[in-house]
Structures are given as structure tokens and as C-alpha cells.
Short mmCIF file of C-alpha atoms and ligand atoms in Angstrom, two decimals:
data_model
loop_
_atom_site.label_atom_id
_atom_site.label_comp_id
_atom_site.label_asym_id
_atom_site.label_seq_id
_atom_site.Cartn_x
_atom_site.Cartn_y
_atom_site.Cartn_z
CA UNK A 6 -5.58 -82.14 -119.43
CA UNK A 7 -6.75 -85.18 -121.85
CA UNK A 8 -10.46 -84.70 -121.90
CA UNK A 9 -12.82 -87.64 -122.42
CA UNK A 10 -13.33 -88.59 -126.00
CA UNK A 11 -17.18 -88.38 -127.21
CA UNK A 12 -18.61 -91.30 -128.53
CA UNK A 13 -21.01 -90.72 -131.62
CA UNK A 14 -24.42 -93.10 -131.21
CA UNK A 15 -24.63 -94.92 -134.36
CA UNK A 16 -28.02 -95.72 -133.60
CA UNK A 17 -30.05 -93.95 -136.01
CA UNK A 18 -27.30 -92.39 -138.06
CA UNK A 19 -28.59 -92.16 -141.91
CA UNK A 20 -26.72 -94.41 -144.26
CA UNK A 21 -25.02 -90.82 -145.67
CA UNK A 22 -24.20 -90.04 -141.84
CA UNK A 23 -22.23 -93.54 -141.19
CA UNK A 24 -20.96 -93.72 -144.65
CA UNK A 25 -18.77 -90.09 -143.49
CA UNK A 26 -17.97 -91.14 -139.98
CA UNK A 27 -16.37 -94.09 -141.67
CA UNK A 28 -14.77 -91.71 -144.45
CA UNK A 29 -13.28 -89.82 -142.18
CA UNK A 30 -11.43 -93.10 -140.66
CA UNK A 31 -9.72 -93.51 -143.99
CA UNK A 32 -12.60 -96.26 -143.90
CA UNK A 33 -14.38 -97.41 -147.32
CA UNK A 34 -18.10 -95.90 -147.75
CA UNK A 35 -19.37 -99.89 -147.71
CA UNK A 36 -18.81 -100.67 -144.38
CA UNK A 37 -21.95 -98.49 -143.70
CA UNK A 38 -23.93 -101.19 -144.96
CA UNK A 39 -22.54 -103.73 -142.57
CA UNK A 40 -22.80 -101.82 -139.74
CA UNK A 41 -26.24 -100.84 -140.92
CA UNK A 42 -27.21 -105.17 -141.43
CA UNK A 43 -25.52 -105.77 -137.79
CA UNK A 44 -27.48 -103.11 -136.31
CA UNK A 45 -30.73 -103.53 -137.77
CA UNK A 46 -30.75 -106.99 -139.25
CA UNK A 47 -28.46 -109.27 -136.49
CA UNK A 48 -30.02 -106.40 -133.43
CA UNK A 49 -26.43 -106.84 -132.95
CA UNK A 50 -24.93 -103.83 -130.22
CA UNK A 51 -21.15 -105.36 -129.78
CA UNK A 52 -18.91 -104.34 -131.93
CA UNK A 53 -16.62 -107.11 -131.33
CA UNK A 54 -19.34 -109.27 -132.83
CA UNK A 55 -19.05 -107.45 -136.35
CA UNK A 56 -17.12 -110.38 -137.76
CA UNK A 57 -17.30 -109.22 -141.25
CA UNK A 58 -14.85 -105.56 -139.92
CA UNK A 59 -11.44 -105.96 -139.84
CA UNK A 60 -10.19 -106.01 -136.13
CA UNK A 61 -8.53 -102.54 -136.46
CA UNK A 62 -11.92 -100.98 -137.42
CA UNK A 63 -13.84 -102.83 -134.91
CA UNK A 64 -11.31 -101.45 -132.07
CA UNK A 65 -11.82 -98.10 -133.50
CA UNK A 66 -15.02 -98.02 -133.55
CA UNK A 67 -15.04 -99.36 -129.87
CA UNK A 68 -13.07 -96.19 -128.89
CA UNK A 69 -15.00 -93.49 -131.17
CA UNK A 70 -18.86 -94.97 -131.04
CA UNK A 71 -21.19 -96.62 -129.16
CA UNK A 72 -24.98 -98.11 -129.95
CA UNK A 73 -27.02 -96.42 -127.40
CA UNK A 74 -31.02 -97.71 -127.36
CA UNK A 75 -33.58 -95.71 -125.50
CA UNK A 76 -34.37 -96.87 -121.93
CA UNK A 77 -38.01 -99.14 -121.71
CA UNK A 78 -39.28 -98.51 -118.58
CA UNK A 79 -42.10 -100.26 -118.60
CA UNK A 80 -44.43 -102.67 -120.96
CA UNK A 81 -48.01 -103.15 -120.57
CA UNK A 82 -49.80 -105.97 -122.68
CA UNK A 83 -53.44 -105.58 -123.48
CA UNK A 84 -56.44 -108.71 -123.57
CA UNK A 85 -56.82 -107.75 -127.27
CA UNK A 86 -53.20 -108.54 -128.05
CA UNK A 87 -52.00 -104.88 -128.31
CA UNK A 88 -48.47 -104.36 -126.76
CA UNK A 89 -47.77 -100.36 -124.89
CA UNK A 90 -44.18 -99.84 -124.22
CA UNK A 91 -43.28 -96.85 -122.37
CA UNK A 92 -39.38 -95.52 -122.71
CA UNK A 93 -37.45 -93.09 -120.52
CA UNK A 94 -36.87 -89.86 -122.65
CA UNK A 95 -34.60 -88.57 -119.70
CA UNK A 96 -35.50 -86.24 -116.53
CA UNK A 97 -38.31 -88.47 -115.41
CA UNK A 98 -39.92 -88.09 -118.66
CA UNK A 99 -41.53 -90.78 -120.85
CA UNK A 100 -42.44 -91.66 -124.51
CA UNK A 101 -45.21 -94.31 -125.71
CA UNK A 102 -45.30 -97.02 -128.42
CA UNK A 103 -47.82 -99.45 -128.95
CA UNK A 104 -47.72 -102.78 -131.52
CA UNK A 105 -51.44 -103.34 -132.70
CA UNK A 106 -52.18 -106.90 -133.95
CA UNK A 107 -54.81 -107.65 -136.66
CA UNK A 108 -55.30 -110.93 -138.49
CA UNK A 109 -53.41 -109.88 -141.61
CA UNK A 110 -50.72 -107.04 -140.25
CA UNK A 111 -49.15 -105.57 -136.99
CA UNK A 112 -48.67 -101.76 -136.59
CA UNK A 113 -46.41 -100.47 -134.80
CA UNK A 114 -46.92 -96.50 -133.72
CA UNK A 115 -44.29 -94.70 -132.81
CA UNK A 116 -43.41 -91.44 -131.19
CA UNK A 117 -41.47 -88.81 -132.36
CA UNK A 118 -41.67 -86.08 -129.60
CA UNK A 119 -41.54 -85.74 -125.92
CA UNK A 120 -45.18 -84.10 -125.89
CA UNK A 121 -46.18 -81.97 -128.77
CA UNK A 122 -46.53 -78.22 -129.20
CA UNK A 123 -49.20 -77.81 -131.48
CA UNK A 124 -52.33 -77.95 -129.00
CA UNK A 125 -55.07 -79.71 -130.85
CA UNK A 126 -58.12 -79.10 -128.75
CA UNK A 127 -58.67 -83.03 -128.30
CA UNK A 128 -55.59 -84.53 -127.89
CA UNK A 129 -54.14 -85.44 -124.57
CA UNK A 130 -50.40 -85.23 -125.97
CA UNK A 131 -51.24 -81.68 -126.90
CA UNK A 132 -52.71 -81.38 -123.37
CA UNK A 133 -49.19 -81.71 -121.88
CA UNK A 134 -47.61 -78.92 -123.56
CA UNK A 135 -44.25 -79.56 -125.85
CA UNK A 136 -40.85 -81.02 -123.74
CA UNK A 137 -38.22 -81.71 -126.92
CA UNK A 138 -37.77 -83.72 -129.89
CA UNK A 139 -36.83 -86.91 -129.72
CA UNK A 140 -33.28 -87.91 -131.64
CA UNK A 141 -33.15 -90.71 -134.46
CA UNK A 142 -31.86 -93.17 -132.13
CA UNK A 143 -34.61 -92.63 -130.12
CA UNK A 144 -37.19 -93.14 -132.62
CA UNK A 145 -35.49 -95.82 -134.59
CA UNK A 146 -34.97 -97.62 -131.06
CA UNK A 147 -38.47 -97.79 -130.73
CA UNK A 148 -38.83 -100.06 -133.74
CA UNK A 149 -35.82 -101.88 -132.85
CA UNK A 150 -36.83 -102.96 -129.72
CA UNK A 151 -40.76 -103.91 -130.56
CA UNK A 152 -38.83 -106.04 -133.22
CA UNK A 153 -36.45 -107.41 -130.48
CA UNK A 154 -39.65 -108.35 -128.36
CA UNK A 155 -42.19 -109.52 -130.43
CA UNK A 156 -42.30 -113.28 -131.54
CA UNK A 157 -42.22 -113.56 -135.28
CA UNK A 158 -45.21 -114.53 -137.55
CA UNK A 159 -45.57 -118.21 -138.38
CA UNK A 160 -43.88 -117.52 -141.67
CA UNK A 161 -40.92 -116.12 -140.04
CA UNK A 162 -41.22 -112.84 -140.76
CA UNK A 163 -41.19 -109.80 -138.30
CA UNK A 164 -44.90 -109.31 -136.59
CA UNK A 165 -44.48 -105.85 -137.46
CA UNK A 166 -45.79 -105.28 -141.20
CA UNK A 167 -46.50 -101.34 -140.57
CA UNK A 168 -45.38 -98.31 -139.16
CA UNK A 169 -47.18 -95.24 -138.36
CA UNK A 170 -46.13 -91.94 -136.51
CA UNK A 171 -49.24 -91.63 -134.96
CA UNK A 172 -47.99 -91.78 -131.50
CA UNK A 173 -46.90 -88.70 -129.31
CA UNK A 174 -45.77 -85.47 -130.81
CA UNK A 175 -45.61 -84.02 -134.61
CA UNK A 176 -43.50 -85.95 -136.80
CA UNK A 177 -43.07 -82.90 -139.10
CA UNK A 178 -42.20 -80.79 -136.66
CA UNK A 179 -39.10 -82.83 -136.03
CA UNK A 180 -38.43 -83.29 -139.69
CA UNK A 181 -34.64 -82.97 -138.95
CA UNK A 182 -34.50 -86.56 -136.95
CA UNK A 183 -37.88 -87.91 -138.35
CA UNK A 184 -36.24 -88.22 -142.33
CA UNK A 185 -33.44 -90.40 -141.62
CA UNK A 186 -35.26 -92.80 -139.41
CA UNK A 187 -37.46 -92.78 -142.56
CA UNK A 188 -34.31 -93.95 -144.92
CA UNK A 189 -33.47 -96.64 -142.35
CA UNK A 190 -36.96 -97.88 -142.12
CA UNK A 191 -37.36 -98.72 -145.90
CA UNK A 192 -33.48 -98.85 -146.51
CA UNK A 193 -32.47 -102.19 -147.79
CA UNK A 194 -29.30 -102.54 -145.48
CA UNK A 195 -31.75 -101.70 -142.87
CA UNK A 196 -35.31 -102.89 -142.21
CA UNK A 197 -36.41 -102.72 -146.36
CA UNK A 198 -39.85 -101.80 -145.51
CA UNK A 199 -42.05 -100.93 -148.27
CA UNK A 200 -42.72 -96.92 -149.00
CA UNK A 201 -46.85 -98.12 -148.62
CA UNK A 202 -46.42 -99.53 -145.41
CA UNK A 203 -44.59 -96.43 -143.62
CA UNK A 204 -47.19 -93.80 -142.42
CA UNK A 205 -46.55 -90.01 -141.51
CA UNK A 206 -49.06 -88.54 -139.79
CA UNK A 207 -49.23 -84.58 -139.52
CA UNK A 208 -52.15 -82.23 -138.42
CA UNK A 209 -50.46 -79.93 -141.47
CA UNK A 210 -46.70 -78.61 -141.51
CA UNK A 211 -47.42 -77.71 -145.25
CA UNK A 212 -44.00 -77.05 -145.98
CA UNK A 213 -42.32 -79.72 -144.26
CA UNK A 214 -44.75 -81.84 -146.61
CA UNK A 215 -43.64 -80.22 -149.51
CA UNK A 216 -40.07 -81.05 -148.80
CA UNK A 217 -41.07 -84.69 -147.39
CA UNK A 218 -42.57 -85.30 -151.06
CA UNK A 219 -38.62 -84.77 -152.29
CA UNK A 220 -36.92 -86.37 -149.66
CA UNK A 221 -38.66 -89.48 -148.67
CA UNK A 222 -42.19 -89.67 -149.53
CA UNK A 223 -43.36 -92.48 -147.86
CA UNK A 224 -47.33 -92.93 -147.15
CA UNK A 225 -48.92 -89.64 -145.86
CA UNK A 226 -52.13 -89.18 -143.49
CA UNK A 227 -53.04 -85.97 -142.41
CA UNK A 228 -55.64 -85.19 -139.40
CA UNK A 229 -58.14 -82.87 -141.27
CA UNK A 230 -61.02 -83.59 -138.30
CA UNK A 231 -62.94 -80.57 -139.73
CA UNK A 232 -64.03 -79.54 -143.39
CA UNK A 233 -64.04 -75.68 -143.01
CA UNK A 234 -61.45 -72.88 -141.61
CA UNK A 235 -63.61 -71.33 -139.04
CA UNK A 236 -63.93 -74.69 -137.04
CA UNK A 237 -60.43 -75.96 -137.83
CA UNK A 238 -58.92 -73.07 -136.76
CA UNK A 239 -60.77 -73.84 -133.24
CA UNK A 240 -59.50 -77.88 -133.10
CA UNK A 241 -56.39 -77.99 -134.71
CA UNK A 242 -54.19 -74.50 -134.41
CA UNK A 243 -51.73 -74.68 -137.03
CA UNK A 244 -54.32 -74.04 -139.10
CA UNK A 245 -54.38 -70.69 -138.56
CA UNK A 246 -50.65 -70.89 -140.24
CA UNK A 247 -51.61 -73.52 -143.15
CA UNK A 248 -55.45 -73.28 -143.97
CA UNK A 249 -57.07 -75.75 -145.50
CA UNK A 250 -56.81 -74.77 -148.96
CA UNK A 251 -53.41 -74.18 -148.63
CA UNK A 252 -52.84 -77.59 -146.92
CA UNK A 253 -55.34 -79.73 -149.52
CA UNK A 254 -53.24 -77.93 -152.53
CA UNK A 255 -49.67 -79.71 -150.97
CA UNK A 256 -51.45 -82.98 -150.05
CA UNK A 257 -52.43 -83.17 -154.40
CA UNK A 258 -49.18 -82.35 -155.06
CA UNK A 259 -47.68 -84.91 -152.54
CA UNK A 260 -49.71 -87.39 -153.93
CA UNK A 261 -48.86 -86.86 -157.22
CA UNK A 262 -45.45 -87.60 -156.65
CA UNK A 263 -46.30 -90.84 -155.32
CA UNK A 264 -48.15 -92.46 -158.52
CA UNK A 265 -51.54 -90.29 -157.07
CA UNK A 266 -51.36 -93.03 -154.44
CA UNK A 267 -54.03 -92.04 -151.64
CA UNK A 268 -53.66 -89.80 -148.93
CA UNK A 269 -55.39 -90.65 -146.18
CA UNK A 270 -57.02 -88.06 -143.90
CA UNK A 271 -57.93 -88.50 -140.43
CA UNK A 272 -61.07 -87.33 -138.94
CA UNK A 273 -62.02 -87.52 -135.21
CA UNK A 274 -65.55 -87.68 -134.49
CA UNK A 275 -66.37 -84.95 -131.61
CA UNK A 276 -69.99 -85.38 -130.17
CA UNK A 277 -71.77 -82.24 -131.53
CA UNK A 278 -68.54 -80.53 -132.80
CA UNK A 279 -67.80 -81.46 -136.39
CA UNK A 280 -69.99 -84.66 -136.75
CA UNK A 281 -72.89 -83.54 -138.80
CA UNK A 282 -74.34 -84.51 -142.13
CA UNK A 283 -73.58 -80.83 -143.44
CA UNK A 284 -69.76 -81.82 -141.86
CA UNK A 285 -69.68 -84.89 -144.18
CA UNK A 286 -71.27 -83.17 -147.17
CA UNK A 287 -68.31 -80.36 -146.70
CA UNK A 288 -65.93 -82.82 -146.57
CA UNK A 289 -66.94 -84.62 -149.52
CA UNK A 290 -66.89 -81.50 -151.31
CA UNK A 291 -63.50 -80.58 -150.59
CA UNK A 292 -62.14 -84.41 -151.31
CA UNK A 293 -64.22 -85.48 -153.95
CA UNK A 294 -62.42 -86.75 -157.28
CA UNK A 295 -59.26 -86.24 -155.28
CA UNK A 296 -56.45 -89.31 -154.16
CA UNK A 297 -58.30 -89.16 -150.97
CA UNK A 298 -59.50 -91.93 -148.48
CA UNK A 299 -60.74 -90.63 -144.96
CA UNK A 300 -60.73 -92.81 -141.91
CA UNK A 301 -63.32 -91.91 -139.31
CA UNK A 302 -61.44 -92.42 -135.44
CA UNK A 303 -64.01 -92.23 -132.34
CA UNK A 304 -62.75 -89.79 -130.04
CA UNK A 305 -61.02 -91.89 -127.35
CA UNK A 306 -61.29 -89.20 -124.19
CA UNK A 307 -58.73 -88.90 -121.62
CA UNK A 308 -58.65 -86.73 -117.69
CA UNK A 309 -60.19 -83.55 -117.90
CA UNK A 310 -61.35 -83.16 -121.90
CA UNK A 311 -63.83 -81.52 -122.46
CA UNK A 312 -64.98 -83.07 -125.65
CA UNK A 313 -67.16 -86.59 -126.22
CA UNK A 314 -67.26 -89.07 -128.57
CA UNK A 315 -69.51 -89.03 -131.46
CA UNK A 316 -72.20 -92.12 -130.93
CA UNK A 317 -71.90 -95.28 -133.13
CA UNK A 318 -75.01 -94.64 -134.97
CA UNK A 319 -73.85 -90.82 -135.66
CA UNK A 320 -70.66 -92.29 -136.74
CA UNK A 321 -72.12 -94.60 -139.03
CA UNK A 322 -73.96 -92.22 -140.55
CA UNK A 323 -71.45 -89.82 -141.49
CA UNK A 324 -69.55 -92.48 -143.09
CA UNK A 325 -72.40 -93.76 -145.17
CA UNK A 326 -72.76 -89.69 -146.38
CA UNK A 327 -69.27 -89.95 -147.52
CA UNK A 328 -69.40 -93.57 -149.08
CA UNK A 329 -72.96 -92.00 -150.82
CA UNK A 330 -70.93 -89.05 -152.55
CA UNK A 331 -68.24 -91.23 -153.59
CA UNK A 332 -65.41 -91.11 -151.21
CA UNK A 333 -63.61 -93.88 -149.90
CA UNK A 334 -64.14 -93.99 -146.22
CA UNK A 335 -63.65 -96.16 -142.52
CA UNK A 336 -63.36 -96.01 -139.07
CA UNK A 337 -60.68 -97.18 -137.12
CA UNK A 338 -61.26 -99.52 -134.46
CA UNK A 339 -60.37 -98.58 -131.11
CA UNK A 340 -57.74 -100.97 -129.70
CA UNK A 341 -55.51 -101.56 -126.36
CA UNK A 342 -58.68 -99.46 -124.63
CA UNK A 343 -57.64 -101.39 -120.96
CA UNK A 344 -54.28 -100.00 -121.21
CA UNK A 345 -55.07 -96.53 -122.67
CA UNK A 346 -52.98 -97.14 -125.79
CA UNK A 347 -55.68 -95.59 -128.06
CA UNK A 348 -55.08 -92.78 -130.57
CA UNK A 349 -54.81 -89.35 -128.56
CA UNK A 350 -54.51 -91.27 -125.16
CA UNK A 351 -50.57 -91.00 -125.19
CA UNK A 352 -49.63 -89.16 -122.75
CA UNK A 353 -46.15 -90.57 -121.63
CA UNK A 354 -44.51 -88.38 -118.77
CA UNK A 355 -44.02 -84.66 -120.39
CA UNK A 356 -42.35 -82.84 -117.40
CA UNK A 357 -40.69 -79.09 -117.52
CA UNK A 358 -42.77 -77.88 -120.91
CA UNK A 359 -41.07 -74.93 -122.89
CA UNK A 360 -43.46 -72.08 -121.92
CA UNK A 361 -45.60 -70.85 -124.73
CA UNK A 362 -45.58 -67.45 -125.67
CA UNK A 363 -48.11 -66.19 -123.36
CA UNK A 364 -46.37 -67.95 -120.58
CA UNK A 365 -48.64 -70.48 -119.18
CA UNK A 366 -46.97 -73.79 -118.44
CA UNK A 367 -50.47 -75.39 -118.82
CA UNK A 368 -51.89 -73.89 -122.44
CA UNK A 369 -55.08 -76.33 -122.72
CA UNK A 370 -57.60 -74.63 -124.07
CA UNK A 371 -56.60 -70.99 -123.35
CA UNK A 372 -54.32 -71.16 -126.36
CA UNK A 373 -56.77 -71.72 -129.01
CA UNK A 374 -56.27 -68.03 -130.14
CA UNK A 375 -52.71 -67.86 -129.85
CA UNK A 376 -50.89 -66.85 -133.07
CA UNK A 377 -48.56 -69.69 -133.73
CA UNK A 378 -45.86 -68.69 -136.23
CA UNK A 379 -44.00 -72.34 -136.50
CA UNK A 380 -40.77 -70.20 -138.66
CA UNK A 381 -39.79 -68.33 -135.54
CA UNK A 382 -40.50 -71.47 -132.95
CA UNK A 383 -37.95 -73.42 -132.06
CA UNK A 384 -40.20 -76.17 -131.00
CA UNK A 385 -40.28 -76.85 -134.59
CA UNK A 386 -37.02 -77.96 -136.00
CA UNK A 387 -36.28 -76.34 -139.14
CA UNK A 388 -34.81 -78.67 -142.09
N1 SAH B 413 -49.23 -85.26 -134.61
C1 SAH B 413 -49.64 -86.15 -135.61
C2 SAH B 413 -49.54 -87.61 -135.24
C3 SAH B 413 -49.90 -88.01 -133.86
S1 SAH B 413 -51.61 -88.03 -133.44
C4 SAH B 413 -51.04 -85.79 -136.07
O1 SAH B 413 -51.71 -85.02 -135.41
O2 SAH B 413 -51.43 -86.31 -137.11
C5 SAH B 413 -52.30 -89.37 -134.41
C6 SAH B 413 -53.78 -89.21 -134.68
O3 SAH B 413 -54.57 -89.30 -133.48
C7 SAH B 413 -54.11 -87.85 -135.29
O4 SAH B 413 -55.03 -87.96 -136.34
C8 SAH B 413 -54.75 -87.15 -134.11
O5 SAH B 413 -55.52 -86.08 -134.50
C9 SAH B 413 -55.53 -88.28 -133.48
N2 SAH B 413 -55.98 -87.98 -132.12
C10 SAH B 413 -55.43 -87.12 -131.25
N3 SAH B 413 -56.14 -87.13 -130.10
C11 SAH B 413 -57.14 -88.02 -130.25
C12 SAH B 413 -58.17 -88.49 -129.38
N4 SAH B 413 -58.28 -88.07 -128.14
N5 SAH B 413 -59.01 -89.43 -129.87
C13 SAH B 413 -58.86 -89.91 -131.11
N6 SAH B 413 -57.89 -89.51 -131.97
C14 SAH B 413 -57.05 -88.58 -131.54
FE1 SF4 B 414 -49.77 -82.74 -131.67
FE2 SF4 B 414 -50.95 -84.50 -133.30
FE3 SF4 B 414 -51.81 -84.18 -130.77
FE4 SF4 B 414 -52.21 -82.25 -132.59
S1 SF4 B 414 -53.08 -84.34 -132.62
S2 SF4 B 414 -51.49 -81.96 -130.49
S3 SF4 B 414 -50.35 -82.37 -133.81
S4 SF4 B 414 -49.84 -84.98 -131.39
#
């Protein structure tokens, strides 16, 4: 019985991926970079548009492949300009992206997962428990279709200037899927984004950052939020796996494979939890004389956290400690607050979790003390 032929998604494909589909059509290794312009360039999904293919390779490729977007489901559009778009990850489940307008860029922040299993104590993605990775396609399509939807800047050019995976899940803990969107995004034949202006943000994989540095080291922010092991271990789990040392020790070496361009680490400010003046005296210890630039983000809090934000004055504060001992430091401004497209706020739809180890479908808090060994979890893809 002739069984239906499955058709490969070319969405998201690296160049290497396309370039041996094509191969094995007795095709030449250039047409990759065609399909790659029509795709990405033209937002071209027919294949009978591809004028530049021959006619027997566009009929092939209409029998073998397909260009398969992820479903939007809904878009919400905020008073301060910032765009949320929510997309269907399957089984009722959703994924969140949101476009963030400034006078002189637009960021785009994408997801990467469907929920995330790492648990930080204030994050309401971590709240949700982990679902699945999310495939290039689906990653990639998130760019894709912000670019589809967005009018262009008065020069012309696309209103996204920056791209940051600070959106649901752990981008290094889907390293497998995450690397090639990363070729396409600064790929020539693709979108030819700058290396500076494509963010990875990780609360600490340390040796999916080692291995990042080799195979696509784009700009790097990590989410530090506390200067010593006894309270990181509390807020941000993994680092019972990859301590701080540890962690600080691959971030130097990171950087110096990027010119010592700066890493930037991320540092939410928890009301009475890591916000003091001894806090930002640590931290400057730790990150002093180093590539480092640390950006201060108010907690944004979401149903049933038990955390608060830190107040403005407390906020300014700490900053001015870390300007005074010589670090380069900010603090992000909360955007998109009426339609809870804030940092940590993205929650999506995360339905039927994976069960941690201690079998609660609902870890929260309980799991602070859980022993997380990320090599024998397969909620972390290995590479
Ligand atoms: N998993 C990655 C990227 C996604 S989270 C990471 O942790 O880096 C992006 C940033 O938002 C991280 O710095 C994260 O710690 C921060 N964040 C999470 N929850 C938050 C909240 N409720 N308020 C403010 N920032 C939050
Ligand atoms: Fe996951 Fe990042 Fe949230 Fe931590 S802060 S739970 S790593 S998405």
C-alpha cells in the first residue's frame, strides 16, 4: 500500500540542512541560497513563485517540501507601541512574542520553549512547568511573521533592529533548534543581522555556552540576579549544577572569543531578596575589571508570586553602588505593562507539563531543592 510521502518544512532548515536536501536531488548546493532569499527576503511560501528554480525543481520541491509557519492566534497591541503576538504551539498550547519600539531600535523577543523547565523562583514561565521545545521553524517563524506585520521604518528598513531570546523558555536548553535559527538570523542569504544585535539569554547552561562560543557566538546575556551561591542556588536552580564561579569563568572565556565584547548580565530586583547595598558591592566584586555590563530589570509580578518588586529609589541606589565601583550598569524599562508583555510575564498556554522528578505537575516553589542534573534530562536537548 503506497503510503503518504512526508514533506520536510523548509522553514528553519540551516543553510547546511537545505544545501543536502537539495544534494540529495542531484540538485547544486546554491540553490540553498535562493530558497533561503525567497523565504526570508521575498516572505515568499509558493514554490511556484521561485522564478529563479528551474520548473523541474520547483515541482519537486512541491511534492517533497512544504513552508509550514507557526499558527498566530492572537495579537494584542499595547498604548506604548509594544506589539504581543501569541502562536499556537499545538494541543491548546501557546507561545509569546513581543516587538518593543524605542526611538532608535525595535526588539523583537522571541520564544524558544513551550514553558521552561528550569524553575527560577520569579518567573511565571518557570511557574508553568516545562511542555517541549519548540522546532526552528517555530522560532524562526516568529521573526518572520513580526517582519511580515510590522510597517517598515521611514528609511525602509525592517522595524526590527534586534533580537533577543528573552521570551518563554531556555534558549540553551534547546541548543539543538536554537543554533540554526541563529545562522539564519545573521546569515546573509537570510536576514544578515549583525552578531551585536542578536541576544541569547540563559540563566547558565555553562556548557552549552562553551560550545555556543564555537558555533555561533552571537551577543550573550546571562540572568545572574544574585552575587553569591547560597542565594542563587535559592532563585535560579541550575545553579546548583553550574555555580557561579564556574559560570563567570565560561562567560570570560565567551567573551574573549568575541573581541572581549561585553556580556551583559541580568539582574532582577526582588524587594528584600537580593537588592541590598552589600548585594551590589558583591556583585561588583565578582564583575569588576571584567567585559561586564549589568542591566537592573524591576521585577514585573504575575498570579500568585510570592516575590515584590524592589522600589525605584532602592533600585536607583543599587545602580549608583555599581556605577560608584566602576561597573557599567542600567535598568530596563518596563514596557507593554497593559498587555502583560513584560520580562517574566510570558506565560503563553503550557498545558500537559512533563512531570518533574518528584512527580508534581505543579513544581513552584517546592522544587527549589530538587537536584537537577540537566545531562540525564531530556528536557534539555543535548547538542
Ligand atoms: N531563560 C532565559 C531567557 C528568558 S527569561 C533566561 O532566564 O535568561 C528573560 C529574562 O527575564 C531573564 O533575565 C529572566 O530572569 C527575567 N525574568 C524572569 N521572570 C521575571 C520577572 N517576573 N520579572 C522580571 N524579569 C524576569
Ligand atoms: Fe526558564 Fe529563564 Fe524563566 Fe528561569 S528565568 S524559569 S531559565 S525562562
Amino acid at each position: 500500500m503506497a503510503t503518504a510521502n512526508k514533506k520536510t518544512n523548509l522553514l528553519g532548515l540551516s543553510q547546511g540542512d537545505l544545501e543536502q536536501f537539495l544534494v540529495a536531488r542531484s540538485e547544486k548546493p546554491f540553490r540553498a541560497r535562493q530558497i533561503m532569499q525567497w523565504i526570508y527576503q521575498r516572505d515568499v511560501d509558493d514554490f511556484d513563485a521561485m522564478t529563479d528554480l528551474s520548473k523541474s525543481l520547483r515541482a519537486e520541491l512541491k511534492n517533497d517540501a512544504e513552508i509550514v509557519p507557526p499558527e498566530v492566534q492572537a495579537r494584542h497591541d499595547s498604548k506604548d507601541g509594544c506589539v504581543k503576538w501569541l502562536f499556537s504551539s499545538g494541543s491548546g498550547q501557546a507561545v509569546e512574542t513581543v516587538f518593543i519600539p524605542e526611538a532608535d531600535r525595535g526588539t523583537l523577543c522571541i520564544s524558544s520553549q513551550v514553558g521552561c523547565a528550569l524553575d527560577c523562583a520569579f518567573c511565571a514561565t518557570g511557574a508553568q512547568g516545562f511542555n517541549r521545545n519548540l522546532t526552528s521553524a517555530e522560532i524562526i517563524g516568529q521573526v518572520r511573521h513580526a517582519i511580515h506585520e510590522l510597517p517598515r521604518r521611514d528609511n525602509g528598513e525592517s522595524a526590527i533592529t534586534n533580537i533577543v531570546f528573552m521570551g518563554m523558555g531556555e534558549p540553551l536548553a534547546n541548543y539543538r533548534n536554537v543554533v540554526p535559527v541563529l545562522e539564519l538570523l545573521v546569515s546573509d542569504w537570510s536576514y544578515g543581522m549583525s552578531r551585536r544585535r542578536v541576544t541569547v539569554s540563559s540563566s547558565g547552561i555553562v556548557p552549552h555556552i562553551d560550545k555556543l562560543a564555537d558555533d555561533c557566538n552571537v551577543a550573550l546575556a546571562v540572568s545572574l540576579h544574585a552575587p553569591n551561591d547560597e542565594l542563587r542556588d535559592q532563585i535560579v536552580p541550575i545553579n546548583k549544577l553550574h555555580p557561579i564561579d564556574t559560570l563567570l569563568d565560561s562567560c570570560w572565556k565567551y567573551a574573549a572569543k568575541r573581541s572581549n565584547r561585553f556580556i551583559t548580565f541580568e539582574y532582577v530586583m526582588l524587594r528584600g531578596v537580593n537588592d541590598s547595598l552589600a548585594h551590589a558591592n558583591q556583585l561588583a566584586s565578582l564583575l569588576k575589571n571584567k567585559p561586564a555590563k549589568v542591566n537592573l530589570i524591576p521585577f514585573n509580578p504575575f498570579p500568585g508570586t510570592e516575590f515584590k518588586r524592589s522600589s525605584l529609589d532602592t533600585i536607583r541606589h543599587f545602580q549608583e553602588r555599581l556605577r560608584e565601583r566602576g561597573l557599567v550598569a542600567t535598568t530596563r524599562k518596563t514596557r507593554g505593562d497593559d498587555i502583560d508583555a513584560a520580562c517574566g510575564q510570558l506565560a503563553g498556554k503550557v498545558r500537559d507539563r512533563v512531570k518533574n522528578r518528584l512527580g508534581q505537575k505543579n513544581p513552584g516553589q517546592k522544587r527549589k531543592n530538587e537536584n537537577i542534573n540537566e545531562n540525564k534530562d531530556m528536557r534539555i536537548s543535548s547538542v
